[in-house]
Amino acid sequence: MSRTNENKTKFIGFRVTEAEYKKIEQKAQKAKMNISQYVSLSALGRDIVVFEDLKELIHQLSKVGNNLNQITMLAHKGRIKAVDLASVKKVVEEIWQLLNSLTEQTKRTGR
């Protein structure tokens, strides 16, 4: 795409059917872009990748982090001596596998 300090001085217009417009509009909204941004990136050969479930993934990571912080605080206070972190390890491994699969999908499609 263009650099941030370049002005966009050229206009390109083209006609589409109502159905095509709605489809482009939906894709742009899904990518959280306006139609101009979406069409420009697409026309320049840029793949637009939308990761839909990242909010849930971030929420899960946050919960794991909070739990580890609480465990650490209890350990520092001497209230606990040993902790079974098998369930935490399992959740982190699942998140890691999901991130790896998203990365691989992106690589395979050339994005």
JSON list of C-alpha atoms in Angstrom, two decimals, residues 12 21 51:
[
{"chain": "A", "resi": 12, "resn": "ILE", "atom": "CA", "xyz": [-10.52, 5.06, -9.31]},
{"chain": "A", "resi": 21, "resn": "TYR", "atom": "CA", "xyz": [-21.50, -4.19, -3.47]},
{"chain": "A", "resi": 51, "resn": "PHE", "atom": "CA", "xyz": [-8.88, -13.75, 12.90]}
]
